[in-house]
Tab-separated table of C-alpha atoms and ligand atoms in Angstrom:
chain	number	residue	atom	x	y	z
Z	1155	MET	CA	17.066	-22.496	9.698
Z	1156	LYS	CA	18.256	-23.490	6.216
Z	1157	ILE	CA	15.706	-23.503	3.454
Z	1158	LEU	CA	16.405	-24.660	-0.253
Z	1159	ILE	CA	13.862	-23.335	-2.738
Z	1160	LYS	CA	14.394	-25.355	-5.757
Z	1161	GLY	CA	13.908	-24.666	-9.538
Z	1162	ALA	CA	11.873	-21.391	-9.206
Z	1163	LYS	CA	12.009	-18.558	-11.542
Z	1164	ILE	CA	13.499	-15.660	-9.575
Z	1165	VAL	CA	12.055	-12.323	-10.528
Z	1166	ASN	CA	13.583	-8.979	-9.800
Z	1167	PHE	CA	12.579	-5.805	-11.496
Z	1168	ASP	CA	15.472	-6.017	-13.786
Z	1169	GLY	CA	15.419	-9.629	-14.768
Z	1170	ILE	CA	14.125	-13.228	-14.342
Z	1171	ILE	CA	16.463	-16.294	-13.723
Z	1172	GLU	CA	15.706	-19.967	-13.067
Z	1173	GLY	CA	17.560	-21.667	-10.400
Z	1174	ASN	CA	17.911	-22.643	-6.593
Z	1175	LEU	CA	17.763	-20.213	-3.740
Z	1176	PHE	CA	19.422	-21.104	-0.405
Z	1177	ILE	CA	18.376	-19.331	2.702
Z	1178	ARG	CA	20.489	-19.403	5.795
Z	1179	ASN	CA	19.107	-17.961	9.048
Z	1180	SER	CA	17.612	-14.578	7.929
Z	1181	ARG	CA	19.530	-13.995	4.844
Z	1182	ILE	CA	19.748	-15.133	1.152
Z	1183	ALA	CA	23.021	-17.039	1.207
Z	1184	LYS	CA	23.102	-18.263	-2.287
Z	1185	ILE	CA	21.777	-18.275	-5.608
Z	1186	GLY	CA	22.565	-21.223	-7.806
Z	1187	GLU	CA	23.926	-24.436	-7.072
Z	1188	VAL	CA	24.601	-25.423	-3.309
Z	1189	SER	CA	26.358	-28.325	-1.667
Z	1190	GLU	CA	25.023	-27.454	1.882
Z	1191	GLU	CA	22.334	-29.703	3.395
Z	1192	PRO	CA	19.170	-27.700	3.999
Z	1193	ASP	CA	16.559	-28.228	6.936
Z	1194	LYS	CA	13.616	-27.702	4.667
Z	1195	ILE	CA	13.227	-28.075	0.847
Z	1196	ILE	CA	10.411	-26.218	-1.031
Z	1197	ASP	CA	10.098	-27.399	-4.537
Z	1198	ALA	CA	9.030	-24.402	-6.592
Z	1199	LYS	CA	9.210	-25.831	-10.142
Z	1200	GLY	CA	6.915	-23.778	-12.339
Z	1201	LYS	CA	6.488	-21.151	-9.595
Z	1202	PHE	CA	7.882	-17.618	-9.282
Z	1203	VAL	CA	9.919	-16.229	-6.416
Z	1204	LEU	CA	9.396	-12.593	-5.913
Z	1205	PRO	CA	10.847	-10.185	-3.370
Z	1206	GLY	CA	8.510	-9.859	-0.468
Z	1207	LEU	CA	5.985	-7.153	-1.054
Z	1208	ILE	CA	6.235	-3.840	0.659
Z	1209	ASP	CA	3.176	-1.842	1.691
Z	1210	MET	CA	3.812	1.784	2.362
Z	1211	HIS	CA	0.239	2.504	3.241
Z	1212	THR	CA	-1.696	0.310	5.701
Z	1213	HIS	CA	-4.050	1.063	8.342
Z	1214	LEU	CA	-3.967	-1.286	11.276
Z	1215	ARG	CA	-6.494	0.478	13.644
Z	1216	THR	CA	-4.102	-0.065	16.664
Z	1217	PRO	CA	-4.383	1.350	19.095
Z	1218	GLY	CA	-8.038	2.306	19.395
Z	1219	ARG	CA	-10.060	0.147	16.820
Z	1220	GLU	CA	-8.824	-3.420	17.569
Z	1221	ASP	CA	-12.228	-4.583	16.751
Z	1222	GLU	CA	-11.506	-3.746	13.232
Z	1223	GLU	CA	-7.845	-4.879	12.965
Z	1224	ASP	CA	-5.018	-5.438	15.220
Z	1225	LEU	CA	-1.403	-6.114	14.819
Z	1226	TRP	CA	-1.901	-9.856	14.766
Z	1227	SER	CA	-4.719	-10.025	12.302
Z	1228	GLY	CA	-3.081	-7.235	10.208
Z	1229	SER	CA	0.151	-9.391	10.064
Z	1230	LYS	CA	-1.683	-12.605	9.184
Z	1231	ALA	CA	-3.512	-10.637	6.547
Z	1232	ALA	CA	-0.253	-9.086	5.202
Z	1233	ALA	CA	1.708	-12.509	5.080
Z	1234	LYS	CA	-1.067	-14.120	3.351
Z	1235	GLY	CA	-1.245	-11.305	0.710
Z	1236	GLY	CA	2.610	-11.623	0.254
Z	1237	PHE	CA	3.673	-8.528	2.190
Z	1238	THR	CA	6.732	-8.847	4.314
Z	1239	THR	CA	6.959	-5.185	5.342
Z	1240	ILE	CA	4.041	-2.795	5.727
Z	1241	PHE	CA	4.016	0.832	7.029
Z	1242	CYS	CA	1.177	1.597	9.402
Z	1243	MET	CA	-0.739	4.892	9.228
Z	1244	PRO	CA	-0.957	7.105	12.497
Z	1245	ASN	CA	-4.596	7.745	12.263
Z	1246	THR	CA	-5.227	5.547	15.272
Z	1247	ARG	CA	-6.637	6.542	18.815
Z	1248	PRO	CA	-4.513	8.071	20.135
Z	1249	ALA	CA	-2.485	9.142	17.112
Z	1250	LEU	CA	1.087	7.864	16.681
Z	1251	ASP	CA	2.489	11.454	17.267
Z	1252	ASN	CA	4.972	10.959	19.716
Z	1253	GLN	CA	8.160	8.816	20.841
Z	1254	GLY	CA	6.226	7.057	23.464
Z	1255	GLN	CA	3.447	5.780	21.139
Z	1256	VAL	CA	6.003	4.797	18.470
Z	1257	ASN	CA	8.075	2.827	20.924
Z	1258	TRP	CA	5.041	1.077	22.142
Z	1259	LEU	CA	3.777	0.276	18.634
Z	1260	LEU	CA	7.219	-1.270	17.714
Z	1261	GLU	CA	7.473	-3.240	20.906
Z	1262	GLU	CA	4.029	-4.843	20.459
Z	1263	ALA	CA	4.830	-5.314	16.758
Z	1264	GLY	CA	8.124	-7.088	17.744
Z	1265	LYS	CA	6.137	-9.523	20.030
Z	1266	ILE	CA	4.306	-10.802	17.054
Z	1267	GLY	CA	7.017	-10.993	14.660
Z	1268	ILE	CA	5.238	-12.344	11.554
Z	1269	ILE	CA	6.287	-9.754	9.283
Z	1270	GLU	CA	7.865	-6.367	9.853
Z	1271	ILE	CA	5.528	-3.499	10.816
Z	1272	LEU	CA	7.103	-0.200	10.561
Z	1273	PRO	CA	5.229	3.093	11.891
Z	1274	VAL	CA	4.427	6.321	10.150
Z	1275	GLY	CA	4.505	9.011	12.493
Z	1276	ALA	CA	1.871	11.892	12.497
Z	1277	ILE	CA	2.933	15.183	11.057
Z	1278	THR	CA	1.030	17.183	13.441
Z	1279	LYS	CA	-0.081	16.518	17.086
Z	1280	GLY	CA	-3.198	14.720	17.240
Z	1281	ARG	CA	-3.305	14.882	13.518
Z	1282	GLU	CA	-5.081	18.076	14.011
Z	1283	GLY	CA	-2.930	20.251	11.506
Z	1284	LYS	CA	-2.168	22.809	14.026
Z	1285	GLU	CA	1.252	22.081	15.738
Z	1286	LEU	CA	4.048	19.954	14.310
Z	1287	SER	CA	4.888	16.751	16.266
Z	1288	GLU	CA	8.534	16.259	17.408
Z	1289	PHE	CA	10.154	15.006	14.207
Z	1290	GLY	CA	13.555	14.257	15.900
Z	1291	MET	CA	11.871	12.289	18.478
Z	1292	LEU	CA	9.808	10.445	15.850
Z	1293	LYS	CA	12.911	9.653	13.753
Z	1294	LYS	CA	14.801	8.541	16.942
Z	1295	ALA	CA	11.945	6.150	17.787
Z	1296	GLY	CA	12.194	4.559	14.283
Z	1297	CYS	CA	10.018	6.571	11.984
Z	1298	LEU	CA	11.139	6.727	8.349
Z	1299	CYS	CA	8.099	8.734	7.150
Z	1300	LEU	CA	5.318	10.845	8.547
Z	1301	SER	CA	1.819	11.457	7.255
Z	1302	ASP	CA	-1.436	13.064	8.617
Z	1303	ASP	CA	-3.270	10.524	6.478
Z	1304	GLY	CA	-7.008	10.869	6.572
Z	1305	ASN	CA	-6.460	14.545	6.768
Z	1306	PRO	CA	-4.748	16.873	4.420
Z	1307	LEU	CA	-2.364	19.538	5.831
Z	1308	GLU	CA	-4.465	22.499	5.236
Z	1309	ASP	CA	-2.034	25.152	6.378
Z	1310	SER	CA	0.563	25.496	3.593
Z	1311	SER	CA	2.839	27.304	6.012
Z	1312	LEU	CA	2.616	24.257	8.340
Z	1313	LEU	CA	3.299	21.951	5.462
Z	1314	ARG	CA	6.322	24.146	4.356
Z	1315	ARG	CA	7.831	23.923	7.889
Z	1316	ALA	CA	7.019	20.115	8.093
Z	1317	LEU	CA	8.928	19.704	4.652
Z	1318	GLU	CA	11.899	21.522	6.045
Z	1319	TYR	CA	12.083	19.805	9.157
Z	1320	ALA	CA	11.557	16.453	7.364
Z	1321	LYS	CA	14.612	17.222	5.108
Z	1322	MET	CA	16.507	18.006	8.240
Z	1323	TYR	CA	15.833	14.585	9.843
Z	1324	ASP	CA	15.694	12.585	6.435
Z	1325	LEU	CA	11.978	11.723	6.895
Z	1326	LEU	CA	9.664	11.329	4.052
Z	1327	ILE	CA	6.413	13.172	4.168
Z	1328	ILE	CA	3.505	11.237	2.695
Z	1329	SER	CA	0.640	13.596	1.784
Z	1330	HIS	CA	-3.118	12.942	1.591
Z	1331	CYS	CA	-4.087	15.374	-0.992
Z	1332	GLU	CA	-7.563	16.736	-0.608
Z	1333	ASP	CA	-9.152	20.271	-0.548
Z	1334	LYS	CA	-11.546	19.641	2.261
Z	1335	ASN	CA	-13.677	22.794	1.370
Z	1336	LEU	CA	-14.302	21.217	-2.144
Z	1337	SER	CA	-14.816	17.681	-0.983
Z	1338	ALA	CA	-16.912	18.896	1.849
Z	1339	SER	CA	-19.319	16.117	2.842
Z	1340	GLY	CA	-19.296	14.439	-0.506
Z	1341	SER	CA	-19.127	10.684	-0.586
Z	1342	LEU	CA	-18.638	9.932	-4.211
Z	1343	ARG	CA	-17.156	11.692	-7.255
Z	1344	GLU	CA	-19.088	14.659	-8.685
Z	1345	HIS	CA	-20.318	13.164	-11.868
Z	1346	LEU	CA	-23.629	12.559	-13.887
Z	1347	ILE	CA	-24.218	9.601	-11.696
Z	1348	SER	CA	-23.942	11.645	-8.472
Z	1349	SER	CA	-26.475	14.192	-9.880
Z	1350	LYS	CA	-28.705	11.677	-11.136
Z	1351	TYR	CA	-29.204	10.344	-7.577
Z	1352	GLY	CA	-29.050	13.711	-5.937
Z	1353	MET	CA	-25.963	12.882	-4.003
Z	1354	GLU	CA	-23.285	15.396	-3.003
Z	1355	GLY	CA	-20.188	14.785	-5.201
Z	1356	ILE	CA	-16.606	15.511	-4.695
Z	1357	PRO	CA	-15.173	17.342	-7.785
Z	1358	TRP	CA	-11.867	15.762	-9.183
Z	1359	ALA	CA	-10.095	19.086	-8.729
Z	1360	SER	CA	-10.237	18.531	-4.813
Z	1361	GLU	CA	-7.244	16.149	-5.292
Z	1362	SER	CA	-5.197	17.745	-7.987
Z	1363	ILE	CA	-5.418	21.185	-6.245
Z	1364	ALA	CA	-3.745	19.752	-3.238
Z	1365	VAL	CA	-1.290	17.635	-5.354
Z	1366	PHE	CA	-0.250	21.008	-7.165
Z	1367	ARG	CA	0.131	22.884	-4.098
Z	1368	ASP	CA	2.220	20.122	-2.332
Z	1369	ILE	CA	4.438	19.754	-5.305
Z	1370	GLU	CA	4.778	23.459	-5.700
Z	1371	LEU	CA	6.220	23.515	-2.015
Z	1372	ALA	CA	8.509	20.557	-2.725
Z	1373	ARG	CA	9.835	22.381	-5.609
Z	1374	TYR	CA	10.356	25.697	-3.749
Z	1375	LEU	CA	12.222	23.932	-0.789
Z	1376	ASP	CA	13.902	21.468	-2.852
Z	1377	THR	CA	12.617	18.578	-0.750
Z	1378	LYS	CA	11.174	15.130	-1.298
Z	1379	ILE	CA	7.382	14.537	-0.949
Z	1380	HIS	CA	5.327	11.519	-1.558
Z	1381	ILE	CA	1.701	11.690	-2.742
Z	1382	ALA	CA	-0.614	9.000	-1.231
Z	1383	HIS	CA	-3.379	7.199	-3.257
Z	1384	VAL	CA	-3.351	9.104	-6.386
Z	1385	SER	CA	-6.834	8.544	-8.230
Z	1386	THR	CA	-7.149	11.184	-10.997
Z	1387	LYS	CA	-5.848	11.769	-14.489
Z	1388	ARG	CA	-5.222	15.402	-13.607
Z	1389	SER	CA	-3.006	14.651	-10.601
Z	1390	LEU	CA	-1.001	12.572	-12.746
Z	1391	GLN	CA	-0.529	15.022	-15.320
Z	1392	ILE	CA	0.655	17.339	-12.559
Z	1393	ILE	CA	3.053	14.779	-11.086
Z	1394	LYS	CA	4.392	13.739	-14.432
Z	1395	LYS	CA	5.307	17.365	-15.367
Z	1396	ALA	CA	6.902	17.928	-12.154
Z	1397	LYS	CA	8.970	14.867	-12.171
Z	1398	GLU	CA	10.276	15.766	-15.757
Z	1399	GLU	CA	11.272	19.073	-14.260
Z	1400	GLY	CA	13.158	17.430	-11.546
Z	1401	VAL	CA	10.981	17.828	-8.566
Z	1402	LYS	CA	11.567	14.992	-5.962
Z	1403	VAL	CA	8.067	13.758	-6.053
Z	1404	SER	CA	6.928	10.178	-5.755
Z	1405	CYS	CA	3.464	8.634	-5.639
Z	1406	GLU	CA	1.394	5.623	-5.172
Z	1407	THR	CA	-2.040	4.443	-6.210
Z	1408	ALA	CA	-4.144	1.504	-4.869
Z	1409	PRO	CA	-5.745	-1.479	-6.690
Z	1410	HIS	CA	-9.178	-0.126	-6.541
Z	1411	TYR	CA	-8.216	2.814	-8.649
Z	1412	PHE	CA	-7.016	0.776	-11.587
Z	1413	THR	CA	-9.894	-1.841	-11.298
Z	1414	LEU	CA	-13.147	0.170	-10.508
Z	1415	THR	CA	-14.994	3.262	-11.530
Z	1416	ILE	CA	-18.032	5.290	-10.306
Z	1417	GLU	CA	-19.924	3.066	-12.750
Z	1418	ASP	CA	-19.177	-0.001	-10.574
Z	1419	LEU	CA	-20.388	1.982	-7.568
Z	1420	GLU	CA	-23.739	2.619	-9.263
Z	1421	LYS	CA	-23.972	-0.903	-10.243
Z	1422	SER	CA	-23.466	-1.947	-6.625
Z	1423	HIS	CA	-26.336	0.157	-5.675
Z	1424	PHE	CA	-24.141	2.300	-3.718
Z	1425	HIS	CA	-22.746	-0.469	-1.510
Z	1426	PRO	CA	-20.523	1.240	1.179
Z	1427	ASN	CA	-17.732	-1.269	0.345
Z	1428	PHE	CA	-17.348	0.802	-2.784
Z	1429	LYS	CA	-16.900	3.999	-0.820
Z	1430	VAL	CA	-13.292	5.168	-0.523
Z	1431	ASN	CA	-11.176	8.464	0.003
Z	1432	PRO	CA	-10.461	9.755	-2.618
Z	1433	PRO	CA	-13.614	8.412	-4.357
Z	1434	LEU	CA	-13.636	6.113	-7.331
Z	1435	GLY	CA	-13.347	7.935	-10.531
Z	1436	ASN	CA	-14.361	7.596	-14.138
Z	1437	ARG	CA	-13.123	5.515	-17.034
Z	1438	GLU	CA	-10.568	8.177	-18.114
Z	1439	ASP	CA	-8.965	8.326	-14.613
Z	1440	LEU	CA	-8.666	4.397	-14.433
Z	1441	GLU	CA	-7.131	4.559	-17.940
Z	1442	ALA	CA	-4.749	7.231	-16.702
Z	1443	ILE	CA	-3.903	5.356	-13.713
Z	1444	ARG	CA	-2.938	2.144	-15.942
Z	1445	GLU	CA	-0.947	4.284	-18.084
Z	1446	GLY	CA	0.780	6.004	-15.293
Z	1447	LEU	CA	1.655	2.604	-13.820
Z	1448	LYS	CA	2.902	1.557	-17.143
Z	1449	GLU	CA	4.917	4.835	-17.893
Z	1450	GLY	CA	6.506	4.750	-14.265
Z	1451	VAL	CA	4.988	8.033	-13.344
Z	1452	ILE	CA	3.466	6.157	-10.462
Z	1453	ASP	CA	6.181	4.612	-8.385
Z	1454	CYS	CA	4.344	2.106	-6.205
Z	1455	ILE	CA	1.191	0.274	-5.681
Z	1456	ALA	CA	0.129	0.552	-2.156
Z	1457	THR	CA	-3.010	-1.109	-0.501
Z	1458	ASP	CA	-4.532	1.787	1.582
Z	1459	HIS	CA	-5.804	-1.182	3.472
Z	1460	ALA	CA	-8.575	0.486	5.455
Z	1461	PRO	CA	-10.520	-1.999	7.641
Z	1462	HIS	CA	-13.898	-0.913	8.842
Z	1463	SER	CA	-16.434	-2.776	10.969
Z	1464	GLN	CA	-19.424	-4.509	9.449
Z	1465	GLY	CA	-21.772	-2.260	11.555
Z	1466	GLU	CA	-20.275	0.949	10.058
Z	1467	LYS	CA	-20.203	-0.436	6.646
Z	1468	GLU	CA	-23.965	-1.369	6.813
Z	1469	LEU	CA	-24.647	2.436	7.602
Z	1470	PRO	CA	-26.388	4.325	4.561
Z	1471	PHE	CA	-23.922	5.065	1.857
Z	1472	GLU	CA	-23.554	8.744	2.765
Z	1473	GLU	CA	-22.792	7.932	6.470
Z	1474	ALA	CA	-20.606	5.021	6.142
Z	1475	PRO	CA	-16.877	5.484	6.655
Z	1476	PRO	CA	-14.610	5.438	3.377
Z	1477	GLY	CA	-12.095	2.551	2.864
Z	1478	VAL	CA	-11.490	-0.825	1.817
Z	1479	VAL	CA	-9.383	-3.794	2.936
Z	1480	GLY	CA	-6.538	-4.610	0.581
Z	1481	LEU	CA	-3.668	-6.572	1.966
Z	1482	GLU	CA	-5.060	-9.920	0.954
Z	1483	LEU	CA	-6.143	-8.893	-2.652
Z	1484	ALA	CA	-3.462	-6.279	-3.793
Z	1485	PHE	CA	-1.102	-8.801	-5.378
Z	1486	SER	CA	-3.803	-10.819	-7.134
Z	1487	LEU	CA	-5.762	-7.625	-8.302
Z	1488	SER	CA	-2.558	-6.304	-9.633
Z	1489	TYR	CA	-1.538	-9.591	-11.267
Z	1490	THR	CA	-4.952	-10.016	-12.846
Z	1491	TYR	CA	-5.808	-6.610	-14.041
Z	1492	LEU	CA	-2.348	-5.340	-14.963
Z	1493	VAL	CA	-0.113	-8.408	-15.886
Z	1494	LYS	CA	-2.672	-10.797	-17.235
Z	1495	ALA	CA	-4.202	-7.695	-19.066
Z	1496	GLN	CA	-0.776	-7.244	-20.766
Z	1497	ILE	CA	-0.491	-3.675	-19.365
Z	1498	LEU	CA	2.628	-4.532	-17.294
Z	1499	ASP	CA	5.047	-7.459	-16.987
Z	1500	LEU	CA	5.842	-9.341	-13.774
Z	1501	LYS	CA	9.102	-7.431	-13.402
Z	1502	ASP	CA	7.223	-4.083	-13.452
Z	1503	LEU	CA	4.823	-5.452	-10.852
Z	1504	VAL	CA	7.788	-6.424	-8.664
Z	1505	LYS	CA	9.114	-2.857	-9.220
Z	1506	LEU	CA	5.891	-1.348	-8.144
Z	1507	MET	CA	5.250	-3.445	-5.075
Z	1508	SER	CA	8.701	-4.100	-3.768
Z	1509	TYR	CA	11.673	-2.483	-5.431
Z	1510	ASN	CA	10.580	1.011	-5.589
Z	1511	PRO	CA	8.877	1.364	-2.002
Z	1512	ALA	CA	12.098	-0.225	-0.627
Z	1513	ASN	CA	14.113	2.657	-2.340
Z	1514	ILE	CA	11.634	5.353	-1.691
Z	1515	LEU	CA	11.926	4.439	2.133
Z	1516	GLY	CA	15.552	3.606	2.129
Z	1517	LEU	CA	15.061	0.131	3.474
Z	1518	LYS	CA	18.362	-1.701	3.184
Z	1519	ASP	CA	18.682	-5.087	1.669
Z	1520	LYS	CA	15.040	-5.246	0.808
Z	1521	GLY	CA	12.952	-5.202	-2.347
Z	1522	TYR	CA	15.687	-7.269	-4.516
Z	1523	ILE	CA	16.600	-10.643	-4.470
Z	1524	LYS	CA	20.398	-11.172	-4.228
Z	1525	GLU	CA	22.953	-12.956	-1.948
Z	1526	GLY	CA	23.358	-11.142	1.337
Z	1527	ALA	CA	19.897	-9.550	1.293
Z	1528	TRP	CA	17.063	-10.223	3.913
Z	1529	ALA	CA	15.397	-13.468	2.996
Z	1530	ASP	CA	12.022	-11.677	2.528
Z	1531	LEU	CA	10.451	-13.694	-0.353
Z	1532	ILE	CA	7.155	-14.836	-1.661
Z	1533	ILE	CA	6.407	-18.018	-3.847
Z	1534	VAL	CA	3.396	-17.503	-6.094
Z	1535	ASP	CA	1.717	-19.730	-8.560
Z	1536	LEU	CA	0.299	-17.703	-11.303
Z	1537	SER	CA	-1.405	-20.453	-13.128
Z	1538	ARG	CA	-4.033	-20.844	-10.393
Z	1539	SER	CA	-6.919	-18.608	-9.478
Z	1540	TRP	CA	-9.129	-18.165	-6.291
Z	1541	GLN	CA	-12.438	-16.614	-5.126
Z	1542	VAL	CA	-12.536	-13.849	-2.710
Z	1543	LEU	CA	-14.860	-15.127	0.157
Z	1544	PRO	CA	-15.123	-12.865	3.286
Z	1545	HIS	CA	-14.993	-15.915	5.661
Z	1546	LYS	CA	-11.562	-16.757	4.179
Z	1547	LEU	CA	-9.955	-13.352	4.893
Z	1548	PHE	CA	-7.716	-13.263	7.719
Z	1549	SER	CA	-8.331	-9.595	8.229
Z	1550	LYS	CA	-10.903	-8.800	10.998
Z	1551	SER	CA	-12.692	-6.522	8.529
Z	1552	LYS	CA	-14.428	-7.812	5.233
Z	1553	ASN	CA	-15.046	-4.575	3.672
Z	1554	THR	CA	-14.015	-5.218	0.083
Z	1555	PRO	CA	-15.863	-4.572	-3.254
Z	1556	PHE	CA	-14.453	-7.514	-4.714
Z	1557	ILE	CA	-16.360	-10.207	-2.579
Z	1558	GLY	CA	-17.228	-13.106	-4.993
Z	1559	HIS	CA	-14.724	-12.046	-7.658
Z	1560	THR	CA	-12.263	-14.545	-9.024
Z	1561	LEU	CA	-8.576	-13.512	-9.175
Z	1562	GLU	CA	-5.655	-14.951	-10.748
Z	1563	GLY	CA	-2.301	-15.689	-9.037
Z	1564	ILE	CA	-2.027	-17.229	-5.598
Z	1565	VAL	CA	0.617	-16.698	-2.857
Z	1566	GLU	CA	1.665	-20.030	-1.770
Z	1567	PHE	CA	4.448	-19.153	0.713
Z	1568	THR	CA	5.661	-16.050	2.327
Z	1569	ILE	CA	9.018	-16.007	4.133
Z	1570	CYS	CA	10.213	-13.192	6.225
Z	1571	LYS	CA	13.624	-12.997	7.443
Z	1572	GLY	CA	14.181	-16.480	6.470
Z	1573	LYS	CA	11.122	-17.685	8.521
Z	1574	VAL	CA	8.116	-19.116	6.707
Z	1575	VAL	CA	5.284	-16.993	7.969
Z	1576	TYR	CA	2.565	-18.006	5.632
Z	1577	THR	CA	1.921	-21.294	3.741
Z	1578	GLU	CA	-1.229	-21.763	1.791
Z	1579	LYS	CA	-3.407	-24.659	3.069
Z	1580	GLY	CA	-2.244	-27.841	1.993
Z	1581	LYS	CA	1.299	-26.806	0.760
Z	1582	ASN	CA	4.029	-28.215	2.823
Z	1583	GLY	CA	7.015	-27.574	0.518
W	1484	LIG	C1	-8.656	5.705	5.290
W	1484	LIG	C2	-9.127	5.277	6.527
W	1484	LIG	O1	-10.106	4.448	6.674
W	1484	LIG	O2	-8.306	5.335	7.563
W	1484	LIG	N1	-9.722	5.662	4.282
W	1484	LIG	C3	-9.782	5.617	2.857
W	1484	LIG	O3	-10.734	5.669	2.352
W	1484	LIG	N2	-8.709	5.691	2.272
W	1484	LIG	C4	-8.254	7.104	5.341
W	1484	LIG	C5	-7.267	7.559	4.225
W	1484	LIG	O4	-6.465	6.861	3.579
W	1484	LIG	O5	-7.335	8.732	3.938
W	1485	LIG	ZN1	-5.566	9.363	2.863
W	1486	LIG	ZN1	-4.876	5.716	4.122
């Protein structure tokens, strides 16, 4: 299949050019004038072509909770949101903690073939934090990174060994930073608001204590570490300092941490769709996250797409599971609240959602639009807006705090390895 994308503004993290883009089979064959006859022409005048987005942090609930999401619905949601590569977290039942599980997942993902699904293996068997999984086998099966996400690794000596083995096998450890003794059974940030309603709160220090320990071990062992879903000002101060001192730490945040605060949670009357882990912070945290994105202290925007069933999200706030869906909203939320709000420019967004994740995970020929790279591309119209309506979401779960919100920027086409895998209704090129 040969596709000609005509007259688009082509955005990379380091520049924007206007021109034609020619795709042959699964790769970008040429940028500029082409004489070859295409099979399909997409007129992209006035639109922007971006590298396909890469999500380092998705929960696809497969195996075990396919009622909430499965590889098919997750892939459709990802493609609609502009993601061409997603990493799925291993907090499934059973956990992705061995070669057999990972082989199975990759086989199933291959049968769907909409976007690329890559596995995150579990650091410990059953994610129980007791015994390391077989890193060599997980690497062999195709894992590039490992995480016990959902749980922190409480045993520092086990994390030390995990980091050492990970270095040996060139695997990235992605750390869910939380001091479980401090967060206990809290379900929102400890704050005037939690006291006012007599709810058990989670102190902000619960995250940064864990961030500090993890960074200290990475420093001691001279290894890489990646901090998942950073949500507090203090964590960012620690990460920034460590980076300046040469520690190989990278980190991500998720859109809800630069768009919402605990005040929005109160305004929602404590709707479980505003319950996430780590919990929503205060205004200072939100501002610090925005600043961290601007300064480059935060390397990526990941979704932490965490689908939960309607039944479970209808439980009382304290009992409902934490997590929000994000694949279909992340780009527009980021565009609306960061680019339109003039905190970042479009090139920065491409860096945070595509170029940096590709680099951090060592994905070859992804995250940058150039001749010879995989034709993983999205075409977006930034002059249009859309309303978040639950029945329009492709994800099986609808647990988002943004229902009813109007967001700017629409993904019109998603192309993965040269194949158009999503087209906005009514668009045919
Ligand atoms: C995640 C989930 O539901 O799997 N929930 C969340 O609120 N972030 C777990 C996690 O990312 O820690
Ligand atoms: Zn987590
Ligand atoms: Zn997660």
